Amino acid sequence: MTDTVSRRSALRLLGGAIAVATAATSGLTFPAHALDRPEAGAGARVEGLIGKLTLDEKISLLHGATDAKSLGQAGYVPAVPRLGIPPLRLADGPAGVRVTRHATALPAPVLLASAFDPELARRYGQVIGREGRALGQDVLLSPMVNLIRTPYAGRNFETFSEDPLLASGMVAAEIRGIQGEGLIATVKHYALNNQEKDRMSIDVRVDEQTMHEIELRGFEAAVGAGVGAVMGAYNKVNGTFSCENKTLLTDILRDRWGFDGWGMTDWFAAHSTVAAITAGLDMEMPDGTHFGTALKSAVQSGSVPERYVDRSVRRILSVMDRFGLLDGSAPPRPDRDAPAGAAVALEVAKAGATLLRNEQHTLPLARGGTVAVIGPTGTLPFVSGGGSAHVVPDHADSPLDAIKSRAGKATYALGEDLYGKPVPPSALSPAFNSEGQGVDAGKVWTYDGTLTVPEDDEWTFVLHFSSAPTARPKVLLDGTELFPQASGYGEFFTGGLVSAAPDGLSVRRRTLTLAKGAHTLKITAQGGADGLLFRLRRSTGATRAQDVAEAVRAARAARDVVLFAYEDATEGQDRTTIALPGHQRQLIEAVTAANPRTTVVLNTSSSTSMPWLRRTGAVLQMYYPGQEGAAATAAVLYGECDPGGRLTQSFPVDDEHHPVAGDPRRYPGVDGTEEYSEGIHVGYRWYDAEGVRPLFPFGHGLSYTSFSYEDLRARRTRGGIEVSFTVRNTGRREGVAVPQVYVGPSPDLRLDQAVRVLGGYRRLTLRAGERRRIAVEVTARTLSSWDAKRHDWVLGTGRRTVWVGASSRDLRLRTNVNVEVGT
């Protein structure tokens, strides 16, 4: 960018680019000048700085360092004070800014995407953008746009969808919001980082068509939106690590898409110096293992020409210049606007709430009635998943309290115990204070005794402790350590709910079957520098039976039941099953048998199997709803708003019926290699191709009213196809409809094509009896396929079928349209 282009002008131009990307999903049209982009290349200011920087100073800009004034953010790049180059502080932030200070804890991105509303995604990004700057940050390490390929992926809640069109529209709009507030956004994880299992080493083998049509479309949309940075993934792609993969970093990202920002590693994802920087990587995080002293030596030896260093510095400084960080034109950092952030968080949570089932008018609940609230997350607000998505919220209320304010009478039963019950003193010999054993600073406390088990049973030991995870007490039962240290980040990425007790103590668990009789128990606890407090608790078959019996009694005594079920996902770990964890299935079955007017509220990360489904009255998917989750959930339950969400991913029936089931080469990989052999048939495309019925299809979601679709027409336009139809609210109350347009394959292409793909959608709020004529634009890109022989997109000409419906399986209208070259 030239020095004559102001920061505000640049951001306005970037906004136009995003608007174009968003138009594909909304059916809106934008003027030609919206395609304008800031001039490519560095301006005179940046070139002048490069000429003045020493080699050491240049290299200092290409890797992370320690921040003496850290706010707990993820990364830091130091300043070059003599030239007026400020430092960069980089914070995680998929659902809010992750620092040690309070920030708005927004709903998980998967819940945001469930609203099918790019404009809402833009405002979601605005909240993060403003707060990031207010909290002293310069770069946001978000949004994530990897597709939901496997239901087991531990970070599915951090991303948007299994569909590339939906993901593209959401990521572009969110970036518009973030960067419009002056915070640099980072799209991640580039590319094909679709699982946590073996994420540091897995080699993803994927064909060219699949890569471009499925995974890369979201990243391309982010680039089109003017994203400032791209984060390289941990995994390999076709044999080469992502962060030294020239095909990804240069051939596609820069040469094909025209990306002019900088590329950084995921944390500790660098593997080389020469290969990485020459392939197109610009920044190593969070330290300088490969881009520090090693890079300087490589330049001095001639193995890396200094022009590569200059290239990377130019890219970083150009983005900083675009955002006014080099000339002081960036506006002053704003104050946080916590009430405004909370309002958006509430709006998103209500808009994305997805009603999956509603039999016999179970919902909405009647105000003033008797309600039994069951489940641990009925009282404990489930704000977010674990890992880099964790945010310190301003507040987080209890769903039980929100329901009590609306019910005539609300009772509570635990149902499923997350944190254990005290070990009976009679079971320990000698006895000790297992409910609050303190160890003074600098002291060591030991226990050597026995635990007597009254009968053969399954025990879950639950350790609560106040120290850092790596300094927790060592507990041995019959010589086996119950809570060994996890490798790598496993100690720190343990979940957003189950890893901490309500009073803040850290928690670890271990389940095993114990035989009746005495077992040796040895504990060693060190007070460390600050002292230590710990508890040792347990859950058993006997205590679980008591909890379920209490829940059943509460269910029988109430007119309605709201049962909160959970699944706690985190970065660094994949799920091992899509079934609910613990003994929640048995709890749901017992409660629904006692009271069929049971609504199950799911606080889960991704798709969930439901063998108990037909026994329920209603199922409401709330994912991880953020700090306003209690208010949003209660508002939907009591009909104060329509459940406006739709599924952004297909829900399988069970672990045996989904796109990666039964083939370890697809997931989790064999001998370090994973094959995307399903090709372009990801998510609902696979269910359609294989004729498999999902539990709930992509796009599914119920309303408290009903809608009809009428008078479908499709016509060619210069940009693709315009699909128009009428939507009518046929019910008695206002509600939200999300009509979806799907397009069938081209008869003229000899390439693999899906049975149908999402072509566009629209979110509508209609009053009772209201009808509205809408038009949805299906772009030429959506009508095209990637031809690996041509290494380019090819328009799918010929007679194309167009459907309109309420989900990928609920298709109400159908017509045909001819697509021709020049469309």
Short mmCIF file of N, CA and C in Angstrom, two decimals, residues 252-336:
data_model
loop_
_atom_site.label_atom_id
_atom_site.label_comp_id
_atom_site.label_asym_id
_atom_site.label_seq_id
_atom_site.Cartn_x
_atom_site.Cartn_y
_atom_site.Cartn_z
N ILE A 252 -0.39 -21.27 -4.13
CA ILE A 252 -1.83 -21.05 -3.98
C ILE A 252 -2.10 -19.73 -3.28
N LEU A 253 -1.54 -19.57 -2.09
CA LEU A 253 -1.87 -18.43 -1.25
C LEU A 253 -1.54 -17.09 -1.90
N ARG A 254 -0.35 -17.00 -2.48
CA ARG A 254 0.10 -15.70 -3.01
C ARG A 254 -0.08 -15.59 -4.53
N ASP A 255 0.40 -16.60 -5.26
CA ASP A 255 0.36 -16.49 -6.71
C ASP A 255 -1.06 -16.61 -7.26
N ARG A 256 -1.85 -17.53 -6.70
CA ARG A 256 -3.21 -17.71 -7.22
C ARG A 256 -4.18 -16.73 -6.58
N TRP A 257 -4.12 -16.58 -5.25
CA TRP A 257 -5.12 -15.76 -4.56
C TRP A 257 -4.68 -14.31 -4.36
N GLY A 258 -3.39 -14.02 -4.49
CA GLY A 258 -2.93 -12.64 -4.32
C GLY A 258 -2.84 -12.18 -2.89
N PHE A 259 -2.62 -13.09 -1.95
CA PHE A 259 -2.49 -12.71 -0.55
C PHE A 259 -1.29 -11.80 -0.36
N ASP A 260 -1.48 -10.67 0.36
CA ASP A 260 -0.38 -9.74 0.57
C ASP A 260 -0.11 -9.48 2.05
N GLY A 261 -0.60 -10.37 2.91
CA GLY A 261 -0.29 -10.28 4.33
C GLY A 261 0.90 -11.15 4.68
N TRP A 262 0.98 -11.58 5.95
CA TRP A 262 2.10 -12.43 6.33
C TRP A 262 1.61 -13.79 6.82
N GLY A 263 2.48 -14.77 6.67
CA GLY A 263 2.18 -16.13 7.10
C GLY A 263 3.00 -16.48 8.33
N MET A 264 2.33 -16.96 9.36
CA MET A 264 3.00 -17.35 10.60
C MET A 264 2.74 -18.82 10.88
N THR A 265 3.55 -19.38 11.76
CA THR A 265 3.33 -20.77 12.17
C THR A 265 2.26 -20.82 13.26
N ASP A 266 1.65 -21.97 13.38
CA ASP A 266 0.99 -22.28 14.64
C ASP A 266 2.10 -22.43 15.67
N TRP A 267 1.75 -22.45 16.94
CA TRP A 267 2.77 -22.42 17.99
C TRP A 267 3.61 -23.71 17.98
N PHE A 268 4.89 -23.54 17.73
CA PHE A 268 5.87 -24.62 17.64
C PHE A 268 5.64 -25.52 16.42
N ALA A 269 5.10 -24.94 15.35
CA ALA A 269 4.83 -25.72 14.13
C ALA A 269 5.95 -25.60 13.10
N ALA A 270 7.00 -24.84 13.39
CA ALA A 270 8.12 -24.73 12.45
C ALA A 270 9.02 -25.97 12.56
N HIS A 271 9.57 -26.40 11.44
CA HIS A 271 10.44 -27.57 11.41
C HIS A 271 11.77 -27.30 10.72
N SER A 272 11.93 -26.11 10.16
CA SER A 272 13.14 -25.84 9.41
C SER A 272 13.36 -24.35 9.30
N THR A 273 14.52 -23.98 8.80
CA THR A 273 14.85 -22.58 8.55
C THR A 273 14.83 -22.29 7.05
N VAL A 274 15.73 -22.91 6.32
CA VAL A 274 15.88 -22.64 4.89
C VAL A 274 14.62 -23.03 4.13
N ALA A 275 14.13 -24.26 4.36
CA ALA A 275 12.96 -24.73 3.62
C ALA A 275 11.74 -23.88 3.91
N ALA A 276 11.58 -23.46 5.16
CA ALA A 276 10.38 -22.71 5.54
C ALA A 276 10.36 -21.31 4.94
N ILE A 277 11.46 -20.56 5.08
CA ILE A 277 11.42 -19.18 4.61
C ILE A 277 11.43 -19.10 3.09
N THR A 278 12.09 -20.02 2.44
CA THR A 278 12.09 -19.99 0.98
C THR A 278 10.74 -20.46 0.43
N ALA A 279 10.02 -21.30 1.18
CA ALA A 279 8.69 -21.74 0.75
C ALA A 279 7.64 -20.65 0.89
N GLY A 280 7.93 -19.65 1.74
CA GLY A 280 6.98 -18.55 1.87
C GLY A 280 6.54 -18.24 3.28
N LEU A 281 7.07 -18.95 4.29
CA LEU A 281 6.74 -18.65 5.69
C LEU A 281 7.43 -17.35 6.10
N ASP A 282 6.75 -16.54 6.91
CA ASP A 282 7.31 -15.24 7.30
C ASP A 282 7.64 -15.13 8.79
N MET A 283 6.90 -15.83 9.63
CA MET A 283 7.06 -15.63 11.07
C MET A 283 6.94 -16.95 11.81
N GLU A 284 7.86 -17.18 12.73
CA GLU A 284 7.82 -18.36 13.60
C GLU A 284 7.31 -17.94 14.97
N MET A 285 6.37 -18.71 15.49
CA MET A 285 5.83 -18.44 16.82
C MET A 285 5.90 -19.72 17.66
N PRO A 286 6.08 -19.59 18.99
CA PRO A 286 6.16 -18.34 19.75
C PRO A 286 7.60 -17.89 20.03
N ASP A 287 8.58 -18.57 19.43
CA ASP A 287 9.97 -18.22 19.71
C ASP A 287 10.78 -18.24 18.42
N GLY A 288 12.10 -18.25 18.55
CA GLY A 288 12.96 -18.16 17.38
C GLY A 288 13.84 -19.37 17.18
N THR A 289 13.32 -20.55 17.45
CA THR A 289 14.12 -21.76 17.31
C THR A 289 14.70 -21.87 15.90
N HIS A 290 13.89 -21.59 14.89
CA HIS A 290 14.33 -21.73 13.50
C HIS A 290 14.52 -20.39 12.80
N PHE A 291 13.80 -19.35 13.26
CA PHE A 291 13.87 -18.04 12.61
C PHE A 291 14.60 -17.01 13.46
N GLY A 292 15.41 -17.49 14.40
CA GLY A 292 16.23 -16.61 15.21
C GLY A 292 17.69 -16.72 14.82
N THR A 293 18.51 -17.23 15.73
CA THR A 293 19.94 -17.38 15.46
C THR A 293 20.19 -18.26 14.24
N ALA A 294 19.39 -19.30 14.09
CA ALA A 294 19.57 -20.21 12.95
C ALA A 294 19.36 -19.47 11.63
N LEU A 295 18.41 -18.56 11.58
CA LEU A 295 18.17 -17.80 10.35
C LEU A 295 19.32 -16.83 10.08
N LYS A 296 19.82 -16.19 11.11
CA LYS A 296 20.94 -15.28 10.93
C LYS A 296 22.16 -16.03 10.38
N SER A 297 22.41 -17.20 10.94
CA SER A 297 23.55 -18.00 10.45
C SER A 297 23.34 -18.41 9.00
N ALA A 298 22.09 -18.74 8.65
CA ALA A 298 21.81 -19.15 7.28
C ALA A 298 22.03 -17.99 6.31
N VAL A 299 21.67 -16.78 6.72
CA VAL A 299 21.90 -15.61 5.86
C VAL A 299 23.40 -15.35 5.72
N GLN A 300 24.12 -15.43 6.82
CA GLN A 300 25.56 -15.14 6.80
C GLN A 300 26.33 -16.18 6.00
N SER A 301 25.81 -17.41 5.99
CA SER A 301 26.50 -18.47 5.24
C SER A 301 26.10 -18.47 3.77
N GLY A 302 25.06 -17.74 3.43
CA GLY A 302 24.60 -17.69 2.05
C GLY A 302 23.55 -18.72 1.71
N SER A 303 23.16 -19.57 2.64
CA SER A 303 22.14 -20.58 2.33
C SER A 303 20.75 -19.97 2.24
N VAL A 304 20.56 -18.80 2.83
CA VAL A 304 19.32 -18.03 2.68
C VAL A 304 19.69 -16.62 2.23
N PRO A 305 19.44 -16.25 0.99
CA PRO A 305 19.70 -14.87 0.56
C PRO A 305 18.90 -13.89 1.42
N GLU A 306 19.50 -12.76 1.73
CA GLU A 306 18.84 -11.80 2.62
C GLU A 306 17.55 -11.26 2.02
N ARG A 307 17.38 -11.37 0.73
CA ARG A 307 16.14 -10.88 0.11
C ARG A 307 14.92 -11.65 0.63
N TYR A 308 15.12 -12.91 1.05
CA TYR A 308 14.00 -13.65 1.63
C TYR A 308 13.60 -13.06 2.98
N VAL A 309 14.60 -12.66 3.76
CA VAL A 309 14.32 -12.00 5.03
C VAL A 309 13.59 -10.68 4.77
N ASP A 310 14.09 -9.91 3.80
CA ASP A 310 13.45 -8.64 3.46
C ASP A 310 12.01 -8.86 3.01
N ARG A 311 11.81 -9.91 2.25
CA ARG A 311 10.46 -10.21 1.78
C ARG A 311 9.50 -10.41 2.94
N SER A 312 9.91 -11.19 3.91
CA SER A 312 9.04 -11.45 5.06
C SER A 312 8.83 -10.20 5.89
N VAL A 313 9.90 -9.43 6.11
CA VAL A 313 9.77 -8.18 6.87
C VAL A 313 8.82 -7.24 6.14
N ARG A 314 8.94 -7.17 4.84
CA ARG A 314 8.08 -6.29 4.04
C ARG A 314 6.61 -6.68 4.22
N ARG A 315 6.33 -7.96 4.21
CA ARG A 315 4.95 -8.41 4.35
C ARG A 315 4.38 -8.02 5.71
N ILE A 316 5.16 -8.21 6.77
CA ILE A 316 4.70 -7.89 8.12
C ILE A 316 4.51 -6.39 8.27
N LEU A 317 5.50 -5.61 7.88
CA LEU A 317 5.42 -4.17 8.03
C LEU A 317 4.31 -3.57 7.16
N SER A 318 4.07 -4.16 6.00
CA SER A 318 3.01 -3.64 5.12
C SER A 318 1.64 -3.78 5.78
N VAL A 319 1.41 -4.89 6.47
CA VAL A 319 0.13 -5.04 7.17
C VAL A 319 0.06 -4.07 8.34
N MET A 320 1.15 -3.95 9.07
CA MET A 320 1.17 -2.98 10.17
C MET A 320 0.90 -1.57 9.66
N ASP A 321 1.46 -1.24 8.52
CA ASP A 321 1.24 0.07 7.93
C ASP A 321 -0.22 0.25 7.51
N ARG A 322 -0.79 -0.79 6.95
CA ARG A 322 -2.19 -0.74 6.54
C ARG A 322 -3.11 -0.41 7.71
N PHE A 323 -2.75 -0.89 8.90
CA PHE A 323 -3.57 -0.68 10.09
C PHE A 323 -3.11 0.51 10.92
N GLY A 324 -2.24 1.34 10.34
CA GLY A 324 -1.85 2.57 11.01
C GLY A 324 -0.91 2.40 12.17
N LEU A 325 -0.19 1.28 12.22
CA LEU A 325 0.68 1.01 13.36
C LEU A 325 2.08 1.58 13.19
N LEU A 326 2.41 2.05 11.99
CA LEU A 326 3.75 2.57 11.76
C LEU A 326 3.82 4.09 11.79
N ASP A 327 2.74 4.76 11.48
CA ASP A 327 2.78 6.23 11.43
C ASP A 327 1.92 6.88 12.50
N GLY A 328 1.40 6.07 13.41
CA GLY A 328 0.59 6.64 14.49
C GLY A 328 -0.80 7.03 14.09
N SER A 329 -1.26 6.61 12.89
CA SER A 329 -2.59 7.00 12.44
C SER A 329 -3.69 6.09 12.98
N ALA A 330 -3.30 4.98 13.62
CA ALA A 330 -4.32 4.12 14.23
C ALA A 330 -5.02 4.91 15.33
N PRO A 331 -6.33 4.85 15.42
CA PRO A 331 -7.03 5.62 16.45
C PRO A 331 -6.66 5.13 17.85
N PRO A 332 -6.89 5.96 18.86
CA PRO A 332 -6.58 5.54 20.24
C PRO A 332 -7.32 4.26 20.58
N ARG A 333 -6.72 3.50 21.46
CA ARG A 333 -7.38 2.25 21.88
C ARG A 333 -8.67 2.60 22.63
N PRO A 334 -9.76 1.95 22.25
CA PRO A 334 -11.03 2.26 22.90
C PRO A 334 -11.13 1.59 24.27
N ASP A 335 -12.11 2.00 25.03
CA ASP A 335 -12.46 1.28 26.24
C ASP A 335 -13.34 0.09 25.87
N ARG A 336 -13.33 -0.92 26.70
CA ARG A 336 -14.26 -2.02 26.48
C ARG A 336 -15.68 -1.52 26.67
#
